[in-house]
PDB file of C-alpha atoms in Angstrom:
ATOM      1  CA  UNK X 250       0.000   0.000   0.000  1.00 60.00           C
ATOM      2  CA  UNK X 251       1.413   3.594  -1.008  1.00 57.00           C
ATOM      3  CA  UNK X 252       2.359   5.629   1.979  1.00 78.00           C
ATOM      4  CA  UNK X 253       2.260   9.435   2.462  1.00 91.00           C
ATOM      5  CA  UNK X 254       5.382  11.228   2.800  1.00 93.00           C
ATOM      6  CA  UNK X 255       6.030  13.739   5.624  1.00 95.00           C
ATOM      7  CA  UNK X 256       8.573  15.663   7.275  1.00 96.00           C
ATOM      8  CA  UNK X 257       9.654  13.721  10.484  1.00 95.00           C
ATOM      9  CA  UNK X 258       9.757  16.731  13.011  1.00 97.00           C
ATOM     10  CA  UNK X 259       9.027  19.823  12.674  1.00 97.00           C
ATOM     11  CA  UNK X 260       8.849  23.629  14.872  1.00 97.00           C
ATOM     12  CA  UNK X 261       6.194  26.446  15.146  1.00 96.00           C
ATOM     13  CA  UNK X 262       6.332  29.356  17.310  1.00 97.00           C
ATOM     14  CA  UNK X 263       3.407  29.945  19.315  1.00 97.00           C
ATOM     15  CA  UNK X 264       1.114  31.689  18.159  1.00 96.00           C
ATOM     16  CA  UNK X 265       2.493  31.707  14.211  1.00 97.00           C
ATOM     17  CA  UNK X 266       0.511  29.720  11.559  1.00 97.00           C
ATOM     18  CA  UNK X 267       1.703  25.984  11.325  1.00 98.00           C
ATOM     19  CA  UNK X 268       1.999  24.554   7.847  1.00 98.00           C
ATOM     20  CA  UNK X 269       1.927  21.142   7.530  1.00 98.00           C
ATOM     21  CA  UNK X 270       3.800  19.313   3.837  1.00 97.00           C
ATOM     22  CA  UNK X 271       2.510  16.100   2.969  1.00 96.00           C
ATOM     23  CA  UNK X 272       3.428  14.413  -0.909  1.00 94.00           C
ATOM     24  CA  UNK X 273       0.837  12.075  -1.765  1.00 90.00           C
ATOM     25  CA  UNK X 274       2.026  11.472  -5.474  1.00 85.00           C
ATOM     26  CA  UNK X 275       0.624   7.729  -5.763  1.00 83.00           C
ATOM     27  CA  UNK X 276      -3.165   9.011  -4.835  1.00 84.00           C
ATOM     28  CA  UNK X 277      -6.355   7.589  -7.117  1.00 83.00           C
ATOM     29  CA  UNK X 278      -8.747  10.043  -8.441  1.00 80.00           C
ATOM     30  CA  UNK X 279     -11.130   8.833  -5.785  1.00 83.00           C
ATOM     31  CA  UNK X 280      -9.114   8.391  -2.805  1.00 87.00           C
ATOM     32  CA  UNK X 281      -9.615  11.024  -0.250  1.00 91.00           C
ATOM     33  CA  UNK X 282      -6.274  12.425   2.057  1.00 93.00           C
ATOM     34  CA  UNK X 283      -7.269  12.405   5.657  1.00 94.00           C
ATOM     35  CA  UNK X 284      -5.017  14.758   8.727  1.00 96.00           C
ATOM     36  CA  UNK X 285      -5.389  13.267  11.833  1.00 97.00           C
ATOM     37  CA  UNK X 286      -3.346  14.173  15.254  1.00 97.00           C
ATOM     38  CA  UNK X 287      -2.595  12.271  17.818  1.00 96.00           C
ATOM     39  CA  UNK X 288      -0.880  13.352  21.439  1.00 94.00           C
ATOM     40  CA  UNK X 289       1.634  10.608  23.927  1.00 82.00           C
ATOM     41  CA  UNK X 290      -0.120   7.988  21.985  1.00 72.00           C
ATOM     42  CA  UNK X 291      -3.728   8.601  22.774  1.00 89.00           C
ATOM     43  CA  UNK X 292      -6.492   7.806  19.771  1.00 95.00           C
ATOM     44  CA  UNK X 293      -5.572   9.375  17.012  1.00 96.00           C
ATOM     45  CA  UNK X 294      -8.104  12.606  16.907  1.00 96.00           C
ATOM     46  CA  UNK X 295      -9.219  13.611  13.829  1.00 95.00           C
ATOM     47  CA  UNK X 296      -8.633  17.341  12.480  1.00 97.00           C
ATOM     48  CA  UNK X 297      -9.873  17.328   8.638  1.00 96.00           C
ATOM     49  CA  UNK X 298      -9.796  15.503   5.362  1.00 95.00           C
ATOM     50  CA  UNK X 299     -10.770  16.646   1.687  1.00 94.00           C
ATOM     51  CA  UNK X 300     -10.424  15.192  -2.059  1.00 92.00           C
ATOM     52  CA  UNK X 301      -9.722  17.769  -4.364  1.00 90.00           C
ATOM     53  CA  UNK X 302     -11.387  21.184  -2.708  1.00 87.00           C
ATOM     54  CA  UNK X 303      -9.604  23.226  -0.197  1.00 94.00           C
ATOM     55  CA  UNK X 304     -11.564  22.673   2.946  1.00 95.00           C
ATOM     56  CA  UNK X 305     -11.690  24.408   6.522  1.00 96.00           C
ATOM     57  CA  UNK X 306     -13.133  23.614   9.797  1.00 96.00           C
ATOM     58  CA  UNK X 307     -12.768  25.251  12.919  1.00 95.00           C
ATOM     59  CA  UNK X 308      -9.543  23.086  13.523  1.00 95.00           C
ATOM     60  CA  UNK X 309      -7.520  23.753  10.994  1.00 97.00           C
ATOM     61  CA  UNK X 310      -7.356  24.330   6.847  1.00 98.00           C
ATOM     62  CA  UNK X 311      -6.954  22.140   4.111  1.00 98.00           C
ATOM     63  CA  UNK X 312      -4.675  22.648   0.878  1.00 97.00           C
ATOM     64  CA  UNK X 313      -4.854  20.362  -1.799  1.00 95.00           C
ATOM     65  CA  UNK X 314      -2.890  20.978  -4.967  1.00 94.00           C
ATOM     66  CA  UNK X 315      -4.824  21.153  -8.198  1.00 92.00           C
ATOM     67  CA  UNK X 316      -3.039  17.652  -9.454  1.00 91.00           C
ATOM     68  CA  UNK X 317      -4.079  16.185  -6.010  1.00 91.00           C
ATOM     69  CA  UNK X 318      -0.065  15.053  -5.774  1.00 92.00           C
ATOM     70  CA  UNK X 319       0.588  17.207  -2.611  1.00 94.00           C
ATOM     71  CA  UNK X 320      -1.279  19.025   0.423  1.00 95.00           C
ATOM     72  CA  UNK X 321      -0.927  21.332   3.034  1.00 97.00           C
ATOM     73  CA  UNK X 322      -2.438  21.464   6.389  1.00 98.00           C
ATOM     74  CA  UNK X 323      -2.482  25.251   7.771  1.00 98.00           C
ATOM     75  CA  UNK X 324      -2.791  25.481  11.642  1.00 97.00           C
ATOM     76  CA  UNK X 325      -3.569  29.476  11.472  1.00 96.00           C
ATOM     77  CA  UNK X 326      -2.622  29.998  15.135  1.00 95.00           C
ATOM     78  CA  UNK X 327      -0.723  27.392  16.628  1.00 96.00           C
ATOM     79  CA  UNK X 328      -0.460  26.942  20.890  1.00 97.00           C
ATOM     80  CA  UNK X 329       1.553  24.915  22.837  1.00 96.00           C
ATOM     81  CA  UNK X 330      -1.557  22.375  22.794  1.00 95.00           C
ATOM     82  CA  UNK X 331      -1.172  22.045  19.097  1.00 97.00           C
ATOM     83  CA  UNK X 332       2.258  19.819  20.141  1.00 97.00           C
ATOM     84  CA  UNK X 333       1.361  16.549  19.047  1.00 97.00           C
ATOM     85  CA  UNK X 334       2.432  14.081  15.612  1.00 96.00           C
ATOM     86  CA  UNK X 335       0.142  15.029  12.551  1.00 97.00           C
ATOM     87  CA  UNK X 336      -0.446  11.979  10.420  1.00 96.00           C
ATOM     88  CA  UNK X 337      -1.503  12.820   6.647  1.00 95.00           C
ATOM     89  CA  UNK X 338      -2.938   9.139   4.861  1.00 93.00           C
ATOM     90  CA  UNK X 339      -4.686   8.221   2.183  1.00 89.00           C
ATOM     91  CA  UNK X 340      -7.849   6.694   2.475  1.00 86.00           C
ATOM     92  CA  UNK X 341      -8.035   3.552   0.146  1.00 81.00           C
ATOM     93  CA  UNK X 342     -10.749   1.773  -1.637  1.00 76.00           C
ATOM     94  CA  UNK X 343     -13.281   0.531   1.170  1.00 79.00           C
ATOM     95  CA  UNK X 344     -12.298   2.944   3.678  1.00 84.00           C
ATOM     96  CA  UNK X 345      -9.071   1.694   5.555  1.00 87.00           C
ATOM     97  CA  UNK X 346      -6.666   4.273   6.150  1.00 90.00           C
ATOM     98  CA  UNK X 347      -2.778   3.912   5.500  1.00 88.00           C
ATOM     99  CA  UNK X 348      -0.576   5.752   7.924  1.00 89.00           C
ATOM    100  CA  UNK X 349       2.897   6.762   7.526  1.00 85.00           C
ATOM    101  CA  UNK X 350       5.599   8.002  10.249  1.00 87.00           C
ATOM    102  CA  UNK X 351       4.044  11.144  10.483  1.00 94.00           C
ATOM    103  CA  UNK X 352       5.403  14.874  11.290  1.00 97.00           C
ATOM    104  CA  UNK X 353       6.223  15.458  15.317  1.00 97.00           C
ATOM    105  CA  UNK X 354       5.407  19.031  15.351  1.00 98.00           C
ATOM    106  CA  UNK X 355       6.617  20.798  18.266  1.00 97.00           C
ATOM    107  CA  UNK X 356       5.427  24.558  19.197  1.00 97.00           C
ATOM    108  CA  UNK X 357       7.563  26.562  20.827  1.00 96.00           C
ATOM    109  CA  UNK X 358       6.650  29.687  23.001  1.00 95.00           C
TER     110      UNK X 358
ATOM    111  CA  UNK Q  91     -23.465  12.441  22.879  1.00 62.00           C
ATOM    112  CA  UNK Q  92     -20.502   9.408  23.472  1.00 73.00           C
ATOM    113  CA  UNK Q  93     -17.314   9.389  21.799  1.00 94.00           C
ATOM    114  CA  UNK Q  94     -15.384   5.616  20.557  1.00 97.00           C
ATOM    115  CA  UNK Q  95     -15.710   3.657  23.367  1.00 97.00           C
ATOM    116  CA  UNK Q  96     -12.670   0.729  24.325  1.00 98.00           C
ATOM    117  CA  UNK Q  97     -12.451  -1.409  26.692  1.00 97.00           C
ATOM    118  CA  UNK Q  98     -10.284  -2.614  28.746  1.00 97.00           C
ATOM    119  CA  UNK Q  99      -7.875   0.438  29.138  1.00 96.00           C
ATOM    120  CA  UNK Q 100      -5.302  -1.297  29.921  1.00 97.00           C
ATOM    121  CA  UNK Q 101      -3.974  -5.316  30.043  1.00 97.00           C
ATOM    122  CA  UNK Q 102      -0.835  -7.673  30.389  1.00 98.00           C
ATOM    123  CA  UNK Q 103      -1.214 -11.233  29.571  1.00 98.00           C
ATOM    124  CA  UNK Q 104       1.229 -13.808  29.478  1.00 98.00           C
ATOM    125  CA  UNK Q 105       2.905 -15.334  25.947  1.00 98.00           C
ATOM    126  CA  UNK Q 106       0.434 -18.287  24.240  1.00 98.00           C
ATOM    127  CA  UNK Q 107      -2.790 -16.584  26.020  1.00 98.00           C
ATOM    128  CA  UNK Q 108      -5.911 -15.420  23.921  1.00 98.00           C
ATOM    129  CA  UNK Q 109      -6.856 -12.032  24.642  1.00 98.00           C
ATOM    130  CA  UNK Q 110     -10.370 -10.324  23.769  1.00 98.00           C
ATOM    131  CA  UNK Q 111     -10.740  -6.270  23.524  1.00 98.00           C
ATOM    132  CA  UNK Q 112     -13.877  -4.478  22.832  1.00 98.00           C
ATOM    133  CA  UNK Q 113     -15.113  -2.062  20.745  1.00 98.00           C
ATOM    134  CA  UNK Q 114     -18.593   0.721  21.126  1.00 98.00           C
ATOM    135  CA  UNK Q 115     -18.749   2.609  17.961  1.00 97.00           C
ATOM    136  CA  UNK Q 116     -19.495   6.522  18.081  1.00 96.00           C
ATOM    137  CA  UNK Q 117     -23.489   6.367  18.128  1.00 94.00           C
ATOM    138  CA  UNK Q 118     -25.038   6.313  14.546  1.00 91.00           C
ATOM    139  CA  UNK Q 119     -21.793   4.489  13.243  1.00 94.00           C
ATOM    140  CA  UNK Q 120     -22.406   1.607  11.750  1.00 95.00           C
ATOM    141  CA  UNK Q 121     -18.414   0.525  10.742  1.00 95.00           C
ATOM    142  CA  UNK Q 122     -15.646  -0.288  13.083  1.00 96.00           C
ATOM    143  CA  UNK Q 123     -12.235  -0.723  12.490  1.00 96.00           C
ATOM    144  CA  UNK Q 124      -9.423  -2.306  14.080  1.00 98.00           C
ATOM    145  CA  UNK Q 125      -5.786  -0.804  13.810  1.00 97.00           C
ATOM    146  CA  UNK Q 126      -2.506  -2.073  15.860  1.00 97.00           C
ATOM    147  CA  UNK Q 127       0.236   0.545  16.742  1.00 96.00           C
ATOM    148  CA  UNK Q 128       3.523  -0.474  17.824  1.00 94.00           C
ATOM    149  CA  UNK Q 129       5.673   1.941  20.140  1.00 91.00           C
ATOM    150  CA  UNK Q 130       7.130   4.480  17.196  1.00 88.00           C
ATOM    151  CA  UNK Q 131       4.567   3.574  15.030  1.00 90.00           C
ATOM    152  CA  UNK Q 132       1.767   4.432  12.921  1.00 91.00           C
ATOM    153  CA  UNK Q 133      -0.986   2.141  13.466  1.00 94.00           C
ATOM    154  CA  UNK Q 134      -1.831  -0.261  10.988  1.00 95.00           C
ATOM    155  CA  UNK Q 135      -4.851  -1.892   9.936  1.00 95.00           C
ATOM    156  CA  UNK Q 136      -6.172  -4.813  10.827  1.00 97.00           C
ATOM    157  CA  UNK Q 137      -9.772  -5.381   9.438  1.00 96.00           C
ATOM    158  CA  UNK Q 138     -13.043  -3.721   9.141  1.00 95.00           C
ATOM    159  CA  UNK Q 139     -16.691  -4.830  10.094  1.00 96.00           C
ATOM    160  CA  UNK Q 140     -19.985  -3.577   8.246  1.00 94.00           C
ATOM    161  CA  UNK Q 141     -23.158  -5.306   8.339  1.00 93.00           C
ATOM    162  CA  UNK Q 142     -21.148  -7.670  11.303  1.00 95.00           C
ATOM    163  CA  UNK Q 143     -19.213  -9.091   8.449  1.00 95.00           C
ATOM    164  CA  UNK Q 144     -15.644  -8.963   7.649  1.00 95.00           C
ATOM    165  CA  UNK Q 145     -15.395  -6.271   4.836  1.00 93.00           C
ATOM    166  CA  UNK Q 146     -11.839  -5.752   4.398  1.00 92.00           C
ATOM    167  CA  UNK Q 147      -8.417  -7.214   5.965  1.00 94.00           C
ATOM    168  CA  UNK Q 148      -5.050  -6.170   6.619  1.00 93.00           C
ATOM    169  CA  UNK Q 149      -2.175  -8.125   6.320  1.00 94.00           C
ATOM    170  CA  UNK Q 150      -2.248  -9.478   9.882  1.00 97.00           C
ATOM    171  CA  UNK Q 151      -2.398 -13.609  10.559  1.00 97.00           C
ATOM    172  CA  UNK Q 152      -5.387 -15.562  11.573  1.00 96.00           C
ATOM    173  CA  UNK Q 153      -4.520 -15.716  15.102  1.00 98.00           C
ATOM    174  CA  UNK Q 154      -6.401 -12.196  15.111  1.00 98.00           C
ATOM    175  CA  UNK Q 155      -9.911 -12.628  14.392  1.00 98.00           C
ATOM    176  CA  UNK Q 156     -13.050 -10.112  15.020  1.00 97.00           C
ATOM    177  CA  UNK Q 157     -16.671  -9.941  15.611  1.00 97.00           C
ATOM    178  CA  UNK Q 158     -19.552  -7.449  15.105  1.00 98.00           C
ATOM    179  CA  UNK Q 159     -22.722  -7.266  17.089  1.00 97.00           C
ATOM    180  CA  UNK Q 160     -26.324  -6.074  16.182  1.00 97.00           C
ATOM    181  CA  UNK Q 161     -25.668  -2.830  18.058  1.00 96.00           C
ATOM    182  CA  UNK Q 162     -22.554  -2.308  15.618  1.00 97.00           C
ATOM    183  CA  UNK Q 163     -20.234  -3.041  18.841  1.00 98.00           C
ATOM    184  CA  UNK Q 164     -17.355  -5.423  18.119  1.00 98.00           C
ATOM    185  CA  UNK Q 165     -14.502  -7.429  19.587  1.00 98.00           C
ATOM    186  CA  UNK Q 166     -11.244  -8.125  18.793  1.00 98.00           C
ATOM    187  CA  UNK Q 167      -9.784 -11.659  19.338  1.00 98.00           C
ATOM    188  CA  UNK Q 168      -5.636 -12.440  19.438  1.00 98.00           C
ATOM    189  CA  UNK Q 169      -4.967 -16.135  19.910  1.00 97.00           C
ATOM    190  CA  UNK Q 170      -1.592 -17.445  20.922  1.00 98.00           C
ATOM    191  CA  UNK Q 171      -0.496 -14.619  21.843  1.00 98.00           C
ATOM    192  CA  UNK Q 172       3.550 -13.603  21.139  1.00 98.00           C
ATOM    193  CA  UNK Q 173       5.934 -10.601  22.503  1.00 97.00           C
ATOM    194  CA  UNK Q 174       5.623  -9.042  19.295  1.00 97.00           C
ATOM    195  CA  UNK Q 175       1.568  -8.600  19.679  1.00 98.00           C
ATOM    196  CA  UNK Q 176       2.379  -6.206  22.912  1.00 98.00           C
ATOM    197  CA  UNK Q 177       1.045  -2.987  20.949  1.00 97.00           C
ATOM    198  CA  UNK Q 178      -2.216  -0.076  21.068  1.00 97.00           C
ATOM    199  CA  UNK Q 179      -5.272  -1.697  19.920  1.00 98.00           C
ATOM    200  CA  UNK Q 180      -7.200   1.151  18.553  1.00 98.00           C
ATOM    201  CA  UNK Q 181     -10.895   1.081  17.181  1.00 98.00           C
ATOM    202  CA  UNK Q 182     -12.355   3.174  14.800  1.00 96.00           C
ATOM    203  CA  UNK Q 183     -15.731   3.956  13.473  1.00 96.00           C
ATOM    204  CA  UNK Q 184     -17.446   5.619  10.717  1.00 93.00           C
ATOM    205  CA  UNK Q 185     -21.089   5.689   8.978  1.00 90.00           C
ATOM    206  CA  UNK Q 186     -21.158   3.146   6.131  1.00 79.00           C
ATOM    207  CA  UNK Q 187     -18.248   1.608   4.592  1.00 70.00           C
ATOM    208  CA  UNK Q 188     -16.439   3.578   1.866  1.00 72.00           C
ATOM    209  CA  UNK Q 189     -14.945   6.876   0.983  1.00 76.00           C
ATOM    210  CA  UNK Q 190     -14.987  10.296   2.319  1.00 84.00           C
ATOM    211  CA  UNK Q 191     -16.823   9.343   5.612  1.00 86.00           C
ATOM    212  CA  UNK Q 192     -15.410  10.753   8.597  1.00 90.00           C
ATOM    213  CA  UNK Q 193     -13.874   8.561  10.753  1.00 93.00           C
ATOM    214  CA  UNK Q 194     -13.188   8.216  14.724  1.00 95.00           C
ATOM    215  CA  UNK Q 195     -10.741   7.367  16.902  1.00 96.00           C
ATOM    216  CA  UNK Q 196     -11.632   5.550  20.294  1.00 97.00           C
ATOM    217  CA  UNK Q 197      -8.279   5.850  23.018  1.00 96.00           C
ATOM    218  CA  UNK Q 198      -7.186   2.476  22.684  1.00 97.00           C
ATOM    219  CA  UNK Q 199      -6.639  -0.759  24.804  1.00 97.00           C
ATOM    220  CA  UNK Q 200      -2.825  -1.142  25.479  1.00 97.00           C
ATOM    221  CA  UNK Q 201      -2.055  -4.821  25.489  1.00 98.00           C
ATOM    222  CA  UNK Q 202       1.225  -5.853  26.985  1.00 98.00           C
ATOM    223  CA  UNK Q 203       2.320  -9.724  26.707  1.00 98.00           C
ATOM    224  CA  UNK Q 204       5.033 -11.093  28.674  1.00 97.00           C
TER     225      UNK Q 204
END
């Protein structure tokens, strides 16, 4: 199964806007990309996912480039909460999700 | 309105033991999932239930094995248990099988086998 690919770590200031890479080059035409979060291994909580429109909820944003290869997730004002690793995965046919490594974002004051 | 429910929170069993974990989906969620994360991991999937069949399976042996309930609940089963099952157990559920359904995380059920 194809795998995301995501920076391993990365740093925000509090308080800044946290932008989030993913490369998702292998996706289908009908596979959605889902950005989940999850914090000293508790359930992964789920923050967003789109197909091919930008979306935005009151978590967080949603940028999905216009050949569906690569996305973005925007954090618009990070806090020391937002500390956590942010999985980006593909959602295959059926519904099971494929996670990678993730990105360890840390937020800094 | 209640979240992913798992039970138990926590549990150590000993190597060759059959341990059972269970699973109450978000309410109006018909779908559960099963994932396994190792320490460092991602999780990974094990298998999904719709309709209390097996829909779709991950490449995990047949000592794991699951169940769904008329309520939509569901257990997970782990036969002969080895060192290398010790892992998260985390459910997940959703409203119908397929794409572009949001999905949920319950907290997991942290198996440890000695």
């Amino acid at each position: 199964d194809a795998k995301t690919t995501q920076p391993t770590s990365m740093d925000c200031a509090e308080g800044r806007a946290a932008n989030l890479p993913c490369n998702h080059s292998t996706i289908s035409g009908n596979e959605y990309v889902y950005w989940y979060r999850q914090i000293h291994s508790q359930g992964p909580q789920y923050i967003i996912h789109g197909l091919k429109n930008n979306e935005t909820n009151e978590m967080a944003s949603l940028i999905i480039t216009e050949d569906r290869k690569s996305s973005t997730l925007i954090l618009p004002h990070a806090t020391l909460r937002d500390t956590a690793v942010y999985y980006c995965i593909e959602q295959h046919q059926g519904g099971k999700l494929i996670f990678g490594q993730g990105t360890e974002l840390s937020v800094k004051p | 309105d209640a979240g992913v429910t798992q039970s138990p929170t926590h549990l150590i069993k000993t190597r060759g033991q059959q341990v059972t974990l269970r699973c109450s989906p978000k309410s109006g969620h018909d779908t559960v999932s099963w994932y396994q994360q190792a320490l460092g991991q991602g999780p990974q999937f094990i298998f999904q239930y719709y309709e209390e069949e097996e829909r779709q399976r991950g490449n995990f042996p047949d000592r794991f094995s699951g169940h769904q309930f008329p309520n939509y609940s569901s257990e997970l089963n782990v036969n002969a248990l080895l060192l290398g099952d010790s892992a998260l157990y985390l459910c997940a559920s959703s409203l119908r099988v397929g794409a572009g359904n949001t999905i949920y995380f319950g907290e997991g059920s942290w198996l440890t086998v000695v």
